[in-house]
Amino acid sequence: MRAITFHGKGDMRCETVPDPGIEHLQDAIIQVTACAICGSDLHIFAGVMPGMKHGDIMGHETMGEVVELGSAVTNLKKGDGVVVPFTISCGQCFFCNRGFFSGCERSNPNKEAAEKLWGHSPAGLFGYTHVLGGYAGGQAEYLRVPYADVGPIKVPDGITDDQALFLSDIFPTGYMAAEFCDIKGGETIAIWGCGPVGQFAIRCALMLGAGRVIAIDTVPERLEMARAAGAETLDFLADDIPARIKDLTQGRGADACIDAVGTEADATATLDSIIDRVKVATMLGTDRPHVLRQAIQCCRNFGVVSIVGVYGGFLDKIPMGSAINRGLTFRMAQTPVQRYLASLMERIVKGEIDPSFIITHRATLEEGPEFYRTFRDNKDGCVKVVLKP
Ligand SMILES: NC(=O)c1ccc[n+]([C@@H]2O[C@H](COP(=O)([O-])OP(=O)(O)OC[C@H]3O[C@@H](n4cnc5c(N)ncnc54)[C@H](O)[C@@H]3O)[C@@H](O)[C@H]2O)c1
Ligand SMILES: [Zn+2]
Ligand SMILES: [Zn+2]
């Protein structure tokens, strides 16, 4: 089959690799009908994610048609159209039982590597480093789906691929980011990052009853898309973000702050972000947590800091003094996607949200490597690329 594979920093290729097959009774094989490039893939593309090997198959936002089933799979049949969550979860362990699917203690065969880094291992993920299982990803013609009874959700009649695909990741992630904010009605939510995750967080915060969303980025098309959803926008290269948020909130700060940027924050606007970049470049640091710092400083007393932007290691100069003295709550996770699938699918079916708004570019798998660059560089108004094998 054809698949997009990793060959080092900045080097993705579309090449021919062996087809996947059933390896376990609970596996399914799907023929991919649509897949997408995620901001998380850009961390791999930038070479900042440890644990990748040459030839690893990329991708964790995938949907397709079931073409083969292990004998223990009971919920699916051949021909079903399904969306596959990026989190691989057994459905039966301590964590899966409690709904913490991205904490599954059985799905990462390379647990030891993750334990060394983080103390304990989370779930395995598709196409996301050998630290998280080394599973082949879904930017390919076919994908092997482990625990096929637990992950995939069937796409109901009348729902298009474009509407369903983002249930695999960015829609539940944006939703979780907003849910963490404990919105009761009328709150002001500040959101850093108007990439795909930020865009869903904006819409979900408003859907859950936020009175006002302040969205922060610098890319004109992304800010425009945020305004179209009803957000007020700030440009981090032009505005003094903490001062502006203070102005907009009677000096108090936002009720909740969402970090939808993560470890690759822009490193030009502020001194701390420049220092972050130097430290990472010289191996003195693992991450660039400028946005997290700013989100903490801009949050009101006893507010929530909701972190969905991904970080990898040990974060420097986090203002814990500000957080403890002012009673902030931190919420964060790789999204336990399975927990949200049914209810968010229902919102799509009812027409409460149409996730296809996010798509700006379409391409073939062969063109995928070129579109990694388009997406990374925000070229040509690119917000989200969908690839059709
Ligand atoms: N927690 C999860 O389960 C989960 C799931 C999917 C993605 N993610 C993470 O979410 C993050 C965003 O993903 P995406 O697909 O939207 O990526 P993206 O790279 O398209 O978007 C990031 C945006 O942040 C903006 N940005 C950079 N510096 C900023 C700053 N100082 N202030 C405000 N905005 C700034 C960029 O201009 C860009 O538009 C990534 O870190 C990704 O890994 C997490
Ligand atoms: Zn993703
Ligand atoms: Zn489990």
Coordinates of C-alpha atoms and ligand atoms in Angstrom, one line a residue:
M1 CA 0.0 0.0 0.0
R2 CA 1.0 3.7 -0.2
A3 CA 1.6 5.5 3.1
I4 CA 3.2 8.7 4.4
T5 CA 6.3 7.8 6.2
F6 CA 8.8 9.7 8.4
H7 CA 12.5 10.0 7.4
G8 CA 13.8 12.6 9.9
K9 CA 13.2 16.2 10.6
G10 CA 11.3 17.9 7.7
D11 CA 11.3 14.7 5.6
M12 CA 8.0 13.0 5.0
R13 CA 7.6 10.7 2.0
C14 CA 4.8 8.9 0.3
E15 CA 6.1 5.4 -0.4
T16 CA 5.1 1.8 -0.8
V17 CA 5.1 -0.2 2.4
P18 CA 3.7 -3.7 3.3
D19 CA -0.1 -3.9 3.8
P20 CA -1.2 -4.4 7.4
G21 CA -2.8 -7.7 8.4
I22 CA -4.8 -9.0 11.3
E23 CA -2.3 -9.6 14.1
H24 CA -4.7 -10.2 17.0
L25 CA -8.3 -11.5 17.3
Q26 CA -9.6 -8.1 18.3
D27 CA -8.1 -6.3 15.3
A28 CA -9.9 -4.8 12.3
I29 CA -8.3 -3.6 9.1
I30 CA -9.9 -0.5 7.5
Q31 CA -9.5 0.8 4.0
V32 CA -8.9 4.5 4.6
T33 CA -11.4 6.8 2.9
A34 CA -10.1 10.1 4.5
C35 CA -7.3 11.1 6.9
A36 CA -5.9 14.4 8.1
I37 CA -2.7 16.1 9.2
C38 CA -2.7 17.3 12.8
G39 CA -0.8 20.0 14.6
S40 CA 0.6 17.1 16.7
D41 CA 2.1 15.6 13.5
L42 CA 4.0 18.9 13.1
H43 CA 5.9 18.3 16.3
I44 CA 7.2 15.1 14.6
F45 CA 7.8 16.9 11.4
A46 CA 9.9 19.5 13.3
G47 CA 11.9 16.7 14.9
V48 CA 11.0 17.6 18.5
M49 CA 9.3 14.3 19.3
P50 CA 11.7 11.6 20.6
G51 CA 11.2 8.0 19.7
M52 CA 10.5 8.1 15.9
K53 CA 12.3 5.7 13.5
H54 CA 12.9 6.0 9.8
G55 CA 10.0 4.6 7.8
D56 CA 7.4 5.0 10.6
I57 CA 3.9 5.4 9.1
M58 CA 2.3 8.7 10.1
G59 CA -1.2 9.8 11.0
H60 CA -3.8 9.5 13.8
E61 CA -6.9 11.2 12.3
T62 CA -8.4 8.5 10.2
M63 CA -11.7 7.0 8.9
G64 CA -12.5 4.3 6.5
E65 CA -14.4 1.1 5.6
V66 CA -13.9 -2.1 7.5
V67 CA -12.5 -4.7 5.1
E68 CA -11.2 -7.4 7.5
L69 CA -12.0 -8.5 11.1
G70 CA -10.4 -10.6 13.8
S71 CA -12.6 -13.3 15.0
A72 CA -13.2 -11.7 18.4
V73 CA -14.6 -8.5 17.1
T74 CA -18.4 -8.4 17.6
N75 CA -19.5 -4.7 17.1
L76 CA -18.4 -4.3 13.5
K77 CA -19.0 -6.0 10.2
K78 CA -17.3 -5.7 6.8
G79 CA -18.4 -2.7 4.9
D80 CA -19.1 -0.5 8.0
G81 CA -17.9 3.1 7.7
V82 CA -16.0 4.1 10.9
V83 CA -14.0 6.9 12.4
V84 CA -11.0 5.8 14.5
P85 CA -10.0 7.6 17.7
F86 CA -6.3 8.5 17.9
T87 CA -6.1 6.8 21.3
I88 CA -5.7 3.0 21.3
S89 CA -7.6 1.6 24.3
C90 CA -8.4 -1.8 25.5
G91 CA -11.8 -0.9 27.0
Q92 CA -11.3 -3.2 30.1
C93 CA -8.4 -2.0 32.2
F94 CA -8.5 0.1 35.4
F95 CA -8.4 3.4 33.4
C96 CA -10.6 2.4 30.5
N97 CA -13.3 1.3 33.0
R98 CA -13.2 4.8 34.5
G99 CA -13.5 6.6 31.1
F100 CA -9.8 7.6 31.0
F101 CA -9.2 5.8 27.7
S102 CA -6.0 7.8 26.9
G103 CA -4.6 6.4 30.2
C104 CA -5.1 2.8 29.1
E105 CA -2.6 0.6 30.8
R106 CA -2.6 -2.2 28.2
S107 CA -2.3 -0.6 24.8
N108 CA 1.4 0.6 25.0
P109 CA 3.7 -2.3 24.3
N110 CA 6.7 0.1 24.9
K111 CA 5.6 1.1 28.4
E112 CA 9.1 1.1 29.8
A113 CA 10.2 3.9 27.5
A114 CA 7.2 6.0 28.6
E115 CA 7.8 5.2 32.3
K116 CA 11.3 6.4 32.1
L117 CA 10.2 9.7 30.7
W118 CA 6.9 10.3 32.6
G119 CA 6.9 7.9 35.6
H120 CA 3.9 6.0 34.2
S121 CA 2.8 5.2 30.7
P122 CA -0.4 6.5 29.0
A123 CA -2.2 4.7 26.2
G124 CA -0.6 3.8 22.9
L125 CA -1.4 6.2 20.0
F126 CA -1.6 5.7 16.2
G127 CA 1.4 7.0 14.3
Y128 CA 3.0 8.7 17.3
T129 CA 6.5 7.6 18.2
H130 CA 7.8 4.3 19.7
V131 CA 7.4 5.8 23.2
L132 CA 3.7 5.5 22.6
G133 CA 3.7 2.1 21.1
G134 CA 5.2 2.5 17.6
Y135 CA 1.8 1.8 16.0
A136 CA 1.5 2.3 12.3
G137 CA -0.6 5.4 11.5
G138 CA -3.5 6.1 9.2
Q139 CA -2.1 8.4 6.6
A140 CA -2.1 5.3 4.4
E141 CA -4.4 3.2 2.2
Y142 CA -5.0 0.7 5.0
L143 CA -4.9 0.8 8.8
R144 CA -4.8 -1.9 11.4
V145 CA -7.1 -1.0 14.3
P146 CA -6.4 -2.9 17.6
Y147 CA -9.2 -3.3 20.1
A148 CA -11.7 -2.7 17.2
D149 CA -14.7 -3.2 19.5
V150 CA -13.6 -0.3 21.7
G151 CA -12.4 2.5 19.4
P152 CA -14.1 3.0 16.1
I153 CA -17.6 4.6 15.9
K154 CA -19.9 3.9 13.0
V155 CA -20.8 6.8 10.8
P156 CA -24.6 7.1 10.5
D157 CA -26.4 7.4 7.2
G158 CA -26.5 11.0 6.0
I159 CA -23.3 12.1 7.7
T160 CA -20.4 12.8 5.3
D161 CA -16.7 11.9 5.7
D162 CA -16.0 15.6 6.0
Q163 CA -18.4 15.9 8.9
A164 CA -17.3 12.8 10.8
L165 CA -13.5 12.7 10.3
F166 CA -12.6 15.1 13.1
L167 CA -14.2 13.0 15.7
S168 CA -10.9 11.1 15.6
D169 CA -9.2 13.9 17.4
I170 CA -9.5 17.7 17.1
F171 CA -13.3 18.0 17.7
P172 CA -13.2 15.9 21.0
T173 CA -10.0 17.7 21.9
G174 CA -11.5 21.2 21.4
Y175 CA -14.6 20.0 23.3
M176 CA -12.6 18.6 26.2
A177 CA -10.6 21.9 26.4
A178 CA -13.9 23.8 26.8
E179 CA -15.4 21.2 29.2
F180 CA -12.4 21.6 31.5
C181 CA -13.3 25.3 31.8
D182 CA -16.4 24.4 33.9
I183 CA -18.6 26.8 32.0
K184 CA -21.9 27.5 33.8
G185 CA -23.0 30.4 31.5
G186 CA -21.7 33.8 30.6
E187 CA -18.0 33.2 31.4
T188 CA -15.1 34.8 29.5
I189 CA -12.8 32.2 28.0
A190 CA -9.4 33.1 26.6
I191 CA -8.0 30.7 24.0
W192 CA -4.4 30.7 22.8
G193 CA -3.9 29.3 19.3
C194 CA -6.5 29.5 16.5
G195 CA -5.2 26.3 14.7
P196 CA -7.7 23.4 14.2
V197 CA -7.8 22.6 18.0
G198 CA -8.3 26.2 19.0
Q199 CA -11.1 26.6 16.4
F200 CA -13.0 23.7 17.9
A201 CA -12.3 25.0 21.4
I202 CA -13.8 28.3 20.4
R203 CA -17.0 26.8 19.0
C204 CA -17.3 24.3 21.9
A205 CA -16.9 27.0 24.6
L206 CA -19.6 29.0 23.0
M207 CA -21.8 25.9 22.5
L208 CA -21.4 25.2 26.3
G209 CA -22.5 28.7 27.2
A210 CA -19.5 30.9 27.4
G211 CA -20.5 34.6 27.2
R212 CA -17.4 35.6 25.4
V213 CA -14.4 34.1 23.8
I214 CA -11.1 35.9 23.4
A215 CA -9.0 34.1 20.8
I216 CA -5.3 34.7 20.3
D217 CA -3.1 34.0 17.3
T218 CA -1.4 36.1 14.6
V219 CA -2.3 34.3 11.3
P220 CA -4.9 36.5 9.6
E221 CA -7.0 33.7 8.1
R222 CA -7.1 31.9 11.5
L223 CA -8.1 35.0 13.3
E224 CA -10.8 35.6 10.7
M225 CA -12.1 32.0 11.2
A226 CA -12.2 32.7 14.9
R227 CA -14.2 35.9 14.5
A228 CA -16.6 34.1 12.2
A229 CA -17.4 31.8 15.1
G230 CA -18.2 34.8 17.3
A231 CA -14.8 35.2 19.1
E232 CA -13.1 38.5 19.7
T233 CA -9.5 38.3 18.6
L234 CA -6.0 39.5 19.7
D235 CA -2.8 39.3 17.7
F236 CA 0.1 38.2 19.8
L237 CA 2.6 40.0 17.5
A238 CA 0.8 43.3 17.7
D239 CA -1.0 43.3 21.0
D240 CA 0.2 43.2 24.6
I241 CA -1.8 40.1 25.4
P242 CA -1.9 40.3 29.3
A243 CA -2.7 44.0 29.2
R244 CA -5.5 43.5 26.6
I245 CA -7.1 40.6 28.5
K246 CA -7.0 42.7 31.7
D247 CA -8.7 45.6 29.8
L248 CA -11.4 43.2 28.5
T249 CA -12.2 41.7 31.9
Q250 CA -12.4 44.7 34.2
G251 CA -8.9 44.0 35.4
R252 CA -9.8 40.6 36.7
G253 CA -8.5 38.1 34.1
A254 CA -10.3 35.5 32.1
D255 CA -12.5 33.0 33.9
A256 CA -10.6 30.2 32.1
C257 CA -7.6 30.1 29.8
I258 CA -7.1 27.4 27.2
D259 CA -3.6 26.6 25.9
A260 CA -4.2 25.2 22.4
V261 CA -0.7 25.9 21.2
G262 CA 1.7 23.7 23.2
T263 CA 5.4 23.2 22.8
E264 CA 6.0 25.0 19.5
A265 CA 4.8 28.5 20.5
D266 CA 6.1 31.3 18.4
A267 CA 9.5 32.3 19.6
T268 CA 9.8 35.9 18.5
A269 CA 7.3 38.1 20.4
T270 CA 8.5 37.9 24.0
L271 CA 11.8 37.5 25.8
D272 CA 10.8 34.4 27.6
S273 CA 9.8 32.7 24.3
I274 CA 13.1 33.6 22.8
I275 CA 14.9 32.1 25.8
D276 CA 12.8 29.0 25.5
R277 CA 13.9 28.5 21.9
V278 CA 17.6 29.0 22.7
K279 CA 17.3 26.5 25.6
V280 CA 15.7 23.8 23.4
A281 CA 18.2 24.4 20.6
T282 CA 21.1 23.9 23.0
M283 CA 19.5 20.9 24.7
L284 CA 19.1 22.8 28.0
G285 CA 15.4 22.5 27.8
T286 CA 12.7 20.2 26.4
D287 CA 9.8 22.5 25.7
R288 CA 8.8 26.1 24.8
P289 CA 6.1 26.8 27.4
H290 CA 5.6 30.5 26.8
V291 CA 1.8 30.2 26.2
L292 CA 1.3 28.2 29.3
R293 CA 3.1 30.9 31.3
Q294 CA 0.9 33.6 29.7
A295 CA -2.3 31.6 30.3
I296 CA -1.5 31.3 34.0
Q297 CA -0.8 35.0 34.3
C298 CA -4.0 36.0 32.4
C299 CA -6.3 33.7 34.4
R300 CA -8.5 35.3 37.1
N301 CA -8.2 34.2 40.8
F302 CA -9.6 30.7 41.2
G303 CA -10.0 30.3 37.4
V304 CA -9.1 27.3 35.3
V305 CA -6.1 26.7 33.1
S306 CA -7.1 24.1 30.5
I307 CA -4.1 22.7 28.6
V308 CA -4.5 20.7 25.4
G309 CA -1.5 21.9 23.5
V310 CA 1.0 19.1 23.8
Y311 CA 4.3 19.2 25.8
G312 CA 6.9 16.5 26.0
G313 CA 9.2 16.9 29.0
F314 CA 10.3 19.2 31.8
L315 CA 8.9 22.8 31.6
D316 CA 10.9 25.7 32.7
K317 CA 9.9 28.9 34.6
I318 CA 6.3 28.0 35.1
P319 CA 4.8 30.7 37.5
M320 CA 3.6 28.3 40.1
G321 CA 3.7 31.1 42.6
S322 CA 0.9 32.8 40.7
A323 CA -1.1 29.6 40.4
I324 CA -0.9 28.6 44.1
N325 CA -1.4 32.0 45.6
R326 CA -4.4 32.7 43.4
G327 CA -6.1 29.3 43.6
L328 CA -5.9 28.2 39.9
T329 CA -7.1 24.8 38.7
F330 CA -5.0 23.0 36.1
R331 CA -6.8 20.5 33.8
M332 CA -5.0 18.8 30.9
A333 CA -4.9 15.5 28.9
Q334 CA -4.3 13.7 25.7
T335 CA -8.0 13.4 24.9
P336 CA -9.8 10.2 26.0
V337 CA -11.6 10.3 22.7
Q338 CA -13.8 7.3 23.2
R339 CA -15.5 9.1 26.1
Y340 CA -16.8 11.8 23.8
L341 CA -17.5 10.0 20.6
A342 CA -21.2 9.1 21.0
S343 CA -22.4 12.5 22.4
L344 CA -20.4 14.5 19.8
M345 CA -21.6 12.4 16.9
E346 CA -25.1 13.1 18.2
R347 CA -24.4 16.9 18.1
I348 CA -23.3 16.5 14.5
V349 CA -26.4 14.5 13.6
K350 CA -28.7 17.1 15.2
G351 CA -26.9 19.8 13.3
E352 CA -25.6 21.6 16.4
I353 CA -22.2 21.7 14.8
D354 CA -20.7 20.9 11.3
P355 CA -17.0 20.1 11.8
S356 CA -16.3 20.4 8.1
F357 CA -16.0 24.2 8.5
I358 CA -12.3 23.6 9.4
I359 CA -11.3 22.1 6.0
T360 CA -9.3 24.5 3.8
H361 CA -7.3 22.1 1.7
R362 CA -7.7 18.7 0.1
A363 CA -5.0 16.6 -1.4
T364 CA -4.1 13.0 -2.3
L365 CA -1.8 10.9 -0.2
E366 CA 0.9 11.3 -2.8
E367 CA 0.7 15.1 -2.3
G368 CA 0.7 14.7 1.5
P369 CA 4.4 15.5 2.1
E370 CA 4.1 18.8 0.3
F371 CA 1.0 19.6 2.3
Y372 CA 2.8 19.0 5.6
R373 CA 4.9 22.1 4.6
T374 CA 1.8 24.1 3.5
F375 CA 0.1 23.4 6.9
R376 CA 3.3 24.1 8.9
D377 CA 4.0 27.4 7.2
N378 CA 0.3 28.5 7.3
K379 CA 0.7 29.0 3.5
D380 CA -2.2 29.8 1.3
G381 CA -4.6 30.2 4.2
C382 CA -4.2 26.6 5.3
V383 CA -5.9 25.6 8.5
K384 CA -6.7 21.9 7.9
V385 CA -5.7 19.5 5.2
V386 CA -7.8 16.4 4.4
L387 CA -6.0 13.6 2.4
K388 CA -7.9 11.1 0.3
P389 CA -5.9 7.9 -0.5
Ligands
LIG1 N1 -4.5 17.0 23.9 C1 -4.7 16.4 22.8 O1 -5.3 15.3 22.9 C2 -4.4 17.0 21.5 C3 -5.0 16.6 20.3 C4 -4.7 17.2 19.1 C5 -3.8 18.2 19.1 N2 -3.1 18.6 20.3 C6 -2.1 19.7 20.3 O2 -2.8 20.9 20.2 C7 -1.9 21.9 19.7 C8 -2.6 22.6 18.6 O3 -2.8 21.8 17.5 P1 -3.3 22.4 16.1 O4 -3.6 21.2 15.2 O5 -4.4 23.4 16.3 O6 -1.9 23.0 15.7 P2 -1.4 24.3 14.8 O7 0.1 24.2 14.8 O8 -2.1 24.3 13.5 O9 -1.9 25.5 15.7 C9 -1.1 26.2 16.6 C10 -1.5 27.7 16.5 O10 -0.9 28.4 17.6 C11 -0.5 29.6 17.2 N3 0.5 30.2 18.1 C12 1.8 30.0 18.1 N4 2.4 30.8 19.1 C13 1.3 31.4 19.7 C14 1.2 32.3 20.8 N5 2.4 32.8 21.5 N6 0.0 32.8 21.2 C15 -1.1 32.4 20.5 N7 -1.1 31.5 19.5 C16 0.1 31.0 19.1 C17 0.0 29.4 15.8 O11 0.1 30.5 15.0 C18 -1.0 28.3 15.2 O12 -2.0 28.9 14.6 C19 -0.7 21.1 19.3 O13 0.3 21.2 20.4 C20 -1.1 19.7 19.2 O14 -0.1 18.8 19.5 C21 -3.4 18.0 21.5
ZN2 ZN -4.0 15.0 16.5
ZN3 ZN -7.4 -0.1 28.8

